[in-house]
Amino acid sequence: MARSAEFDREAVLDRATMLFWERGYAETSICQLVEATGLKPGSLYAAFESKEGLFLSVLDRYAQLTRARIRAVLAAAADPLSGVEAVLQQLADSDAQEAQRGCLLVNSVLEVGRRNGRVQERIGTHLTKVEAMLCQALDQARAYGLLSPEKSPDALAKFLMATIWGMRVLGATGGQVASARLVVAEAMHALCDRGACSA
């Protein structure tokens, strides 16, 4: 049996990510993926089975890196609520090029997810994990007295996910950083009384 060609899987996924991010799933061809990744068609199919298989692997890696980044921001904050605000602020402060490119998960669920159950399920799983991270931070914030006991961390996490989606769309349509920062400020107002939060 012939050995499959060895390659740097993460480097290949990074190159494929940039191509899917730039062109979208439908407009990205196997030929373009072969050129971008440097893999021969046989090696690409052996490693990922199909264009969809490669795309799912790209989504997995992108989501894992996103969660790692969020986890790091939350861990570096002075308290859980400040961590949540820092996550939102990081999105707001994205440069114009990054903002217009949007989130690969959001872009993909809007382009492909409604027609592809596997993609929709995979993205849904990743977004649920992000929501769980935010919910945990908000639950800790409530335990520390930074949120009112009447506030529901679960409901607020869902609200923040909707806010994040909105910020991504705002950025993709050319929204300014100042506008995104206003969204962050209003979101934090919705979480709690700002006087109490900043105390």
Coordinates of C-alpha atoms in Angstrom, one line a residue:
M1 CA 0.0 0.0 0.0
A2 CA 1.4 3.4 -1.0
R3 CA 2.0 5.8 1.9
S4 CA 0.0 9.0 1.9
A5 CA 2.1 12.1 1.4
E6 CA 3.1 13.9 4.6
F7 CA 2.3 17.6 4.9
D8 CA 1.8 20.3 7.5
R9 CA -1.9 19.9 8.1
E10 CA -2.2 23.2 10.0
A11 CA -0.4 25.1 7.3
V12 CA -2.7 23.6 4.7
L13 CA -5.8 24.5 6.7
D14 CA -4.5 28.0 7.2
R15 CA -4.1 28.5 3.5
A16 CA -7.5 26.9 2.7
T17 CA -9.1 29.1 5.4
M18 CA -7.9 32.3 3.7
L19 CA -9.2 31.1 0.4
F20 CA -12.6 30.2 1.7
W21 CA -12.7 33.4 3.7
E22 CA -12.0 35.5 0.7
R23 CA -14.1 33.7 -1.9
G24 CA -16.8 31.9 0.1
Y25 CA -17.5 28.1 -0.2
A26 CA -19.4 28.1 -3.4
E27 CA -16.9 30.2 -5.4
T28 CA -13.9 28.2 -4.2
S29 CA -12.9 25.4 -6.6
I30 CA -10.9 22.3 -6.0
C31 CA -8.3 23.7 -8.5
Q32 CA -7.9 26.9 -6.5
L33 CA -7.6 24.8 -3.3
V34 CA -4.9 22.7 -4.9
E35 CA -3.0 25.8 -5.9
A36 CA -3.4 27.5 -2.6
T37 CA -2.5 24.5 -0.4
G38 CA 0.2 23.0 -2.6
L39 CA -1.4 19.6 -2.3
K40 CA -2.0 17.4 -5.2
P41 CA -5.6 16.5 -5.8
G42 CA -5.0 12.9 -4.7
S43 CA -3.4 14.0 -1.5
L44 CA -6.2 16.5 -0.8
Y45 CA -8.9 13.9 -1.3
A46 CA -7.0 11.3 0.7
A47 CA -6.7 13.7 3.7
F48 CA -10.1 15.4 3.6
E49 CA -12.2 13.2 1.3
S50 CA -13.9 16.1 -0.4
K51 CA -14.1 19.9 -0.7
E52 CA -16.8 19.8 1.9
G53 CA -14.6 17.7 4.2
L54 CA -11.8 20.3 3.8
F55 CA -14.3 23.1 4.5
L56 CA -15.5 21.3 7.7
S57 CA -11.9 20.9 8.9
V58 CA -11.3 24.6 8.2
L59 CA -14.3 25.6 10.2
D60 CA -13.2 23.3 13.1
R61 CA -9.7 24.9 13.2
Y62 CA -11.1 28.4 12.9
A63 CA -13.5 27.8 15.7
Q64 CA -10.9 26.3 18.0
L65 CA -8.6 29.3 17.5
T66 CA -11.5 31.6 18.1
R67 CA -12.4 29.9 21.4
A68 CA -8.8 29.9 22.5
R69 CA -8.6 33.7 21.8
I70 CA -11.8 34.3 23.8
R71 CA -10.6 32.1 26.6
A72 CA -7.3 34.0 26.8
V73 CA -9.1 37.4 26.9
L74 CA -11.5 36.2 29.7
A75 CA -8.6 34.8 31.7
A76 CA -6.5 38.0 31.4
A77 CA -9.3 40.3 32.7
A78 CA -9.5 41.6 36.2
D79 CA -13.0 40.1 36.7
P80 CA -15.5 38.0 34.6
L81 CA -17.6 41.0 33.6
S82 CA -14.5 43.0 32.4
G83 CA -13.5 39.9 30.5
V84 CA -16.9 39.8 28.6
E85 CA -16.5 43.5 27.8
A86 CA -13.0 43.0 26.6
V87 CA -14.2 40.2 24.2
L88 CA -16.7 42.6 22.8
Q89 CA -14.3 45.5 22.6
Q90 CA -11.8 43.4 20.7
L91 CA -14.4 42.9 18.0
A92 CA -15.2 46.6 18.0
D93 CA -11.6 47.5 17.6
S94 CA -11.0 45.3 14.5
D95 CA -9.4 47.2 11.7
A96 CA -11.5 47.9 8.6
Q97 CA -10.1 45.1 6.5
E98 CA -10.6 42.5 9.2
A99 CA -14.1 43.8 10.0
Q100 CA -15.2 43.8 6.4
R101 CA -14.0 40.2 6.0
G102 CA -16.3 39.2 8.8
C103 CA -16.4 36.1 10.9
L104 CA -15.9 32.9 8.9
L105 CA -18.5 31.0 10.9
V106 CA -21.2 33.7 10.5
N107 CA -20.3 34.1 6.8
S108 CA -20.5 30.4 6.2
V109 CA -23.8 29.7 8.0
L110 CA -25.4 32.5 6.0
E111 CA -23.9 31.3 2.7
V112 CA -24.0 27.5 3.1
G113 CA -25.6 26.5 6.3
R114 CA -29.2 26.8 5.2
R115 CA -28.5 24.4 2.3
N116 CA -26.0 22.1 3.9
G117 CA -27.1 20.3 7.1
R118 CA -23.5 19.1 8.0
V119 CA -22.1 22.6 7.8
Q120 CA -25.1 24.0 9.7
E121 CA -24.7 21.4 12.5
R122 CA -21.0 21.9 12.8
I123 CA -21.2 25.7 13.0
G124 CA -24.1 25.4 15.4
T125 CA -21.9 23.2 17.7
H126 CA -19.1 25.8 17.6
L127 CA -21.4 28.7 18.3
T128 CA -23.0 26.8 21.2
K129 CA -19.5 26.4 22.8
V130 CA -18.8 30.1 22.5
E131 CA -22.2 30.9 24.1
A132 CA -21.4 28.5 26.9
M133 CA -18.1 30.3 27.6
L134 CA -19.9 33.6 27.8
C135 CA -22.6 32.1 30.0
Q136 CA -19.9 30.7 32.4
A137 CA -18.3 34.1 32.7
L138 CA -21.6 35.8 33.3
D139 CA -22.5 33.2 35.9
Q140 CA -19.2 33.9 37.7
A141 CA -19.9 37.7 37.4
R142 CA -23.2 37.2 39.1
A143 CA -21.6 35.1 41.9
Y144 CA -19.1 37.9 42.5
G145 CA -21.9 40.4 42.8
L146 CA -21.2 42.1 39.5
L147 CA -24.6 41.2 38.1
S148 CA -27.9 41.4 39.7
P149 CA -29.2 38.1 41.1
E150 CA -32.3 38.5 38.9
K151 CA -30.2 38.5 35.8
S152 CA -30.1 35.3 33.8
P153 CA -26.6 34.4 32.6
D154 CA -28.1 32.0 30.0
A155 CA -30.4 34.7 28.6
L156 CA -27.7 37.3 28.6
A157 CA -25.2 35.0 26.8
K158 CA -27.8 34.5 24.1
F159 CA -28.2 38.3 23.9
L160 CA -24.5 38.7 23.6
M161 CA -24.3 36.1 20.8
A162 CA -26.9 38.1 18.9
T163 CA -24.9 41.3 19.6
I164 CA -21.7 39.7 18.3
W165 CA -23.5 38.6 15.1
G166 CA -24.9 42.1 14.7
M167 CA -21.4 43.6 15.1
R168 CA -20.0 41.2 12.5
V169 CA -22.6 42.3 10.0
L170 CA -22.0 45.9 10.9
G171 CA -18.3 45.5 10.2
A172 CA -19.0 43.7 7.0
T173 CA -21.1 46.6 5.7
G174 CA -18.4 49.1 6.4
G175 CA -19.5 50.2 9.9
Q176 CA -17.1 52.4 11.7
V177 CA -15.2 51.4 14.8
A178 CA -17.0 54.2 16.7
S179 CA -20.3 52.7 15.8
A180 CA -19.2 49.3 17.0
R181 CA -18.0 50.8 20.3
L182 CA -21.4 52.3 20.8
V183 CA -22.9 48.9 20.4
V184 CA -20.5 47.5 23.0
A185 CA -21.5 50.3 25.4
E186 CA -25.2 49.6 25.0
A187 CA -24.6 45.9 25.4
M188 CA -22.8 46.5 28.7
H189 CA -25.7 48.8 29.8
A190 CA -28.0 45.9 29.2
L191 CA -26.0 43.5 31.3
C192 CA -26.0 45.7 34.4
D193 CA -26.1 49.2 35.9
R194 CA -22.8 50.7 34.8
G195 CA -22.3 52.4 38.1
A196 CA -22.4 49.0 39.8
C197 CA -20.3 47.3 37.2
S198 CA -17.5 49.8 37.4
A199 CA -17.4 49.9 41.2

